[in-house]
XYZ file of C-alpha atoms in Angstrom:
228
model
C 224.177 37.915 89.897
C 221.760 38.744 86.930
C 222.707 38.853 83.353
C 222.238 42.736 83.577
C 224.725 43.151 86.550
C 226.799 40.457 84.557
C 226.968 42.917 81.538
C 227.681 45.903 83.555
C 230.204 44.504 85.402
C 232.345 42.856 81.913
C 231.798 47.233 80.623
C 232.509 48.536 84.198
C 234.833 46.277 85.802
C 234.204 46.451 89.432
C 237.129 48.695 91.117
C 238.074 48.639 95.184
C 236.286 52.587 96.431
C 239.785 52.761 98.623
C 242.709 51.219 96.776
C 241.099 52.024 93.204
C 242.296 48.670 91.684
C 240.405 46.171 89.743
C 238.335 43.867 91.792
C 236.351 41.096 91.788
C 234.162 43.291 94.309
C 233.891 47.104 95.419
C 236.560 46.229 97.927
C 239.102 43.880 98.208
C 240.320 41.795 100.959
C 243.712 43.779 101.954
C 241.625 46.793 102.219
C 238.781 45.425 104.267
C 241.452 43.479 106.888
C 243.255 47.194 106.974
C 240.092 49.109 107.910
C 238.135 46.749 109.877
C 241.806 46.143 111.904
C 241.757 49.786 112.600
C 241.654 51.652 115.168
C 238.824 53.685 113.679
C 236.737 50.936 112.691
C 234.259 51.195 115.671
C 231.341 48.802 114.968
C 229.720 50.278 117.889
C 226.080 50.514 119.637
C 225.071 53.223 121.697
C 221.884 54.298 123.705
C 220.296 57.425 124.328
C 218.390 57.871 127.705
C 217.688 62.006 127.288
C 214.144 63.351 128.065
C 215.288 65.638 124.690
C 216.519 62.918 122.280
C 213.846 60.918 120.688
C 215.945 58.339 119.515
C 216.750 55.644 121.584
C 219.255 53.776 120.542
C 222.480 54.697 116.995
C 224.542 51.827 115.331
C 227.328 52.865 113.308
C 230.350 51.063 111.787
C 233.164 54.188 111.643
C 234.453 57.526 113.254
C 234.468 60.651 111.170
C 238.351 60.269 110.013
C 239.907 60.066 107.526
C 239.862 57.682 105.222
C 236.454 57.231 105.835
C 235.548 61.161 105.941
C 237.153 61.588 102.196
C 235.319 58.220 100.835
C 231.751 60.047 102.488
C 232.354 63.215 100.824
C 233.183 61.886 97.496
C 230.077 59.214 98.024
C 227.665 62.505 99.041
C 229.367 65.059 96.516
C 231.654 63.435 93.725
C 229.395 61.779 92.041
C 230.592 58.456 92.798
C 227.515 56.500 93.584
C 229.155 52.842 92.846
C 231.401 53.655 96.655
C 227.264 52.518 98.366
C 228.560 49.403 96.951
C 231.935 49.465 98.769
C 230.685 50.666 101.951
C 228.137 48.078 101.955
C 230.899 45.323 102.333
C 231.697 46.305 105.822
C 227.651 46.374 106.936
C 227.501 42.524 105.029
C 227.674 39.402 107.323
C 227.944 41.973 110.808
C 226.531 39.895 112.773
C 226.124 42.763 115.782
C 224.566 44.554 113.315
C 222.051 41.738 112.455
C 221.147 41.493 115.933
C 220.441 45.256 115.741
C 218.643 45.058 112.949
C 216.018 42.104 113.419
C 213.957 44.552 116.220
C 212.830 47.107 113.437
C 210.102 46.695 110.934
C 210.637 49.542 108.096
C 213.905 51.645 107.253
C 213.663 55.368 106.550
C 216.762 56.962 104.566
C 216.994 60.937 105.853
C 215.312 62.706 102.792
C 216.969 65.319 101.113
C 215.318 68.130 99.429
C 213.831 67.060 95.399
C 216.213 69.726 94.028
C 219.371 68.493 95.822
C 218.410 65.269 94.579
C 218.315 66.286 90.874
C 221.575 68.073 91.011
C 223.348 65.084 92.819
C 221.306 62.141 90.773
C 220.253 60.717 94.005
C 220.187 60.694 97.690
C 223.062 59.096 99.175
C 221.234 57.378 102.506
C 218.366 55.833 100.148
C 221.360 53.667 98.036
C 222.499 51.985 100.765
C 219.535 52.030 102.905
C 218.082 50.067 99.707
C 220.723 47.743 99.677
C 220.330 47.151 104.167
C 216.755 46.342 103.505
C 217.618 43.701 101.018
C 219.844 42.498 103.204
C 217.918 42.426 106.484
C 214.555 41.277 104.605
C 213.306 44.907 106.487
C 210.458 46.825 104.401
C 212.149 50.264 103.358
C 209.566 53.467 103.027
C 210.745 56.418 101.486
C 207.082 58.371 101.028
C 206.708 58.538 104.307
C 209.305 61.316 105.451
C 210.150 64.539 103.755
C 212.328 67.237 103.207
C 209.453 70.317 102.939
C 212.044 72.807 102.329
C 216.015 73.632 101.777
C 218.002 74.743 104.586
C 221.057 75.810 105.765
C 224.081 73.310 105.570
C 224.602 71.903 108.784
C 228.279 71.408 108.522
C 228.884 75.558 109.338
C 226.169 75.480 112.179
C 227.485 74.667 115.667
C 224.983 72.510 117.846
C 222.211 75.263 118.589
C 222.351 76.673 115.534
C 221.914 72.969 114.206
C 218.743 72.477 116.309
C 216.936 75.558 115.205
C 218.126 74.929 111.032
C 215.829 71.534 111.206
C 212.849 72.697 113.043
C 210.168 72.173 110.705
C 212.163 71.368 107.756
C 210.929 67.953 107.905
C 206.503 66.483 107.314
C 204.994 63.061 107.533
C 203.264 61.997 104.839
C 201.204 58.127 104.653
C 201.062 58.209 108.492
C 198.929 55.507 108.721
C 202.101 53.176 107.130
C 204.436 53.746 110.810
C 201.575 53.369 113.170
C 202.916 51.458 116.119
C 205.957 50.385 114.109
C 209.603 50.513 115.021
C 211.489 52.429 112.674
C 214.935 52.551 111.850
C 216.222 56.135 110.321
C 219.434 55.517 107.747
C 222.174 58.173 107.145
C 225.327 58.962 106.694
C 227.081 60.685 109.512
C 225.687 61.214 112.960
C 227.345 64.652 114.347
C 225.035 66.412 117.282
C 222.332 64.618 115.727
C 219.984 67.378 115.359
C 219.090 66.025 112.145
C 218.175 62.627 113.392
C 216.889 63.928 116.396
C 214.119 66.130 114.069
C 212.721 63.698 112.226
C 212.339 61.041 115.184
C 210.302 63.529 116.488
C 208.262 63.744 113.414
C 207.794 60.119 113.152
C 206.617 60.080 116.980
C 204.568 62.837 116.960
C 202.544 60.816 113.980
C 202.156 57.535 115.919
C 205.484 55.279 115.218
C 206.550 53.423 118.408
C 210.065 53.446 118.758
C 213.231 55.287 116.303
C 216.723 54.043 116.541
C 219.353 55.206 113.571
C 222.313 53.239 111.649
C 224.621 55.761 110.398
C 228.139 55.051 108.156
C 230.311 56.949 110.801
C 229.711 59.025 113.585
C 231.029 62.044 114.564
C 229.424 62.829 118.306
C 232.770 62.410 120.361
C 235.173 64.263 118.150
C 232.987 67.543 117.647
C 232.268 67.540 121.641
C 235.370 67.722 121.705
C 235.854 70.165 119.492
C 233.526 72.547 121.347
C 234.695 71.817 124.502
């Protein structure tokens, strides 16, 4: 720890993002044992195989429930950027996830657009995809992909409607940077993956070789469901 974290942390004691108490860390022991003993804590791989999908392959640690659906809002909306910290601890020392990680050579955080940036102080996948490519020695790239334009939220979309929102909301800048790399995509929550699905197909269509994505939680099987 540097003397500047050292300072911060003796003004702004660190506090546990689920049980709110003061820490030593972002989140304490009987918190982590609770969650990672639960029956939501998925730490899962899966592959896609889908003539459509242009992602091959989605890593993600949680499903969309709660307490982990309240601590993502509050991390994307509340203002609360110190919880990257605390959901950091469960992606630290995975060693599944290591073994995930060590095939890609740069990290892209989904953008968001520059003025939903500004009015949340910054984008929520680029924190902790930051603090993944410090952790995985992986080169992160955030001029490469962009948000070109604001659209609809996706959250009151159902899955067509999703597709067609992200069609062409998304550019490649710097291509030269992802030529015949493999890239790994970072974001929060993985629902039809439209999203995801967009800007692999970007980053293809400008000469990257393969795209997988780590996401917090996912939310596929539940909102299948849910349409079913």
């Amino acid at each position: 720890m540097n003397l500047l974290d050292t300072v911060l942390n003796f003004i702004f004691p660190p506090t546990c993002g689920f049980c709110n108490k003061m820490r030593e860390g972002y989140l304490c022991q009987d918190c982590k044992q609770k969650i990672t003993n639960s029956n939501f804590y998925l730490n899962q791989l899966d592959f896609y195989q889908n003539k459509d999908n242009f992602i091959e392959e989605h890593f993600y640690l949680f499903s969309y429930v709660e307490p982990i659906r309240g601590k993502i809002l509050q991390y994307k909306f509340d203002d609360k950027a110190y919880l990257a910290n605390t959901i950091y601890e469960f992606f630290m020392n995975n060693e599944k996830l290591y073994g995930f990680l060590k095939k890609y050579d740069i990290i892209i955080p989904i953008p968001i657009s520059s003025s939903r940036k500004r009015e949340r102080g910054y984008n929520q996948s680029e924190l902790l995809a930051r603090k993944i490519s410090k952790m995985a020695n992986i080169h992160i790239e955030t001029q490469v992909l962009k948000k070109a334009k604001n659209n609809q939220p996706q959250s009151s979309l159902n899955k067509e409607q999703r597709r067609e929102n992200v069609k062409n909301v998304y550019k490649v800048q710097n291509e030269v940077k992802i030529q015949n790399k493999e890239i790994l995509l970072l974001d929060d929550i993985y629902t039809t993956g439209s999203t995801a699905n967009e800007c692999a197909r970007m980053l293809k269509q400008a000469g990257c070789q393969t795209v997988g994505i780590l996401t917090i939680a996912s939310d596929l099987e539940k909102y299948q469901k849910r349409k079913e």
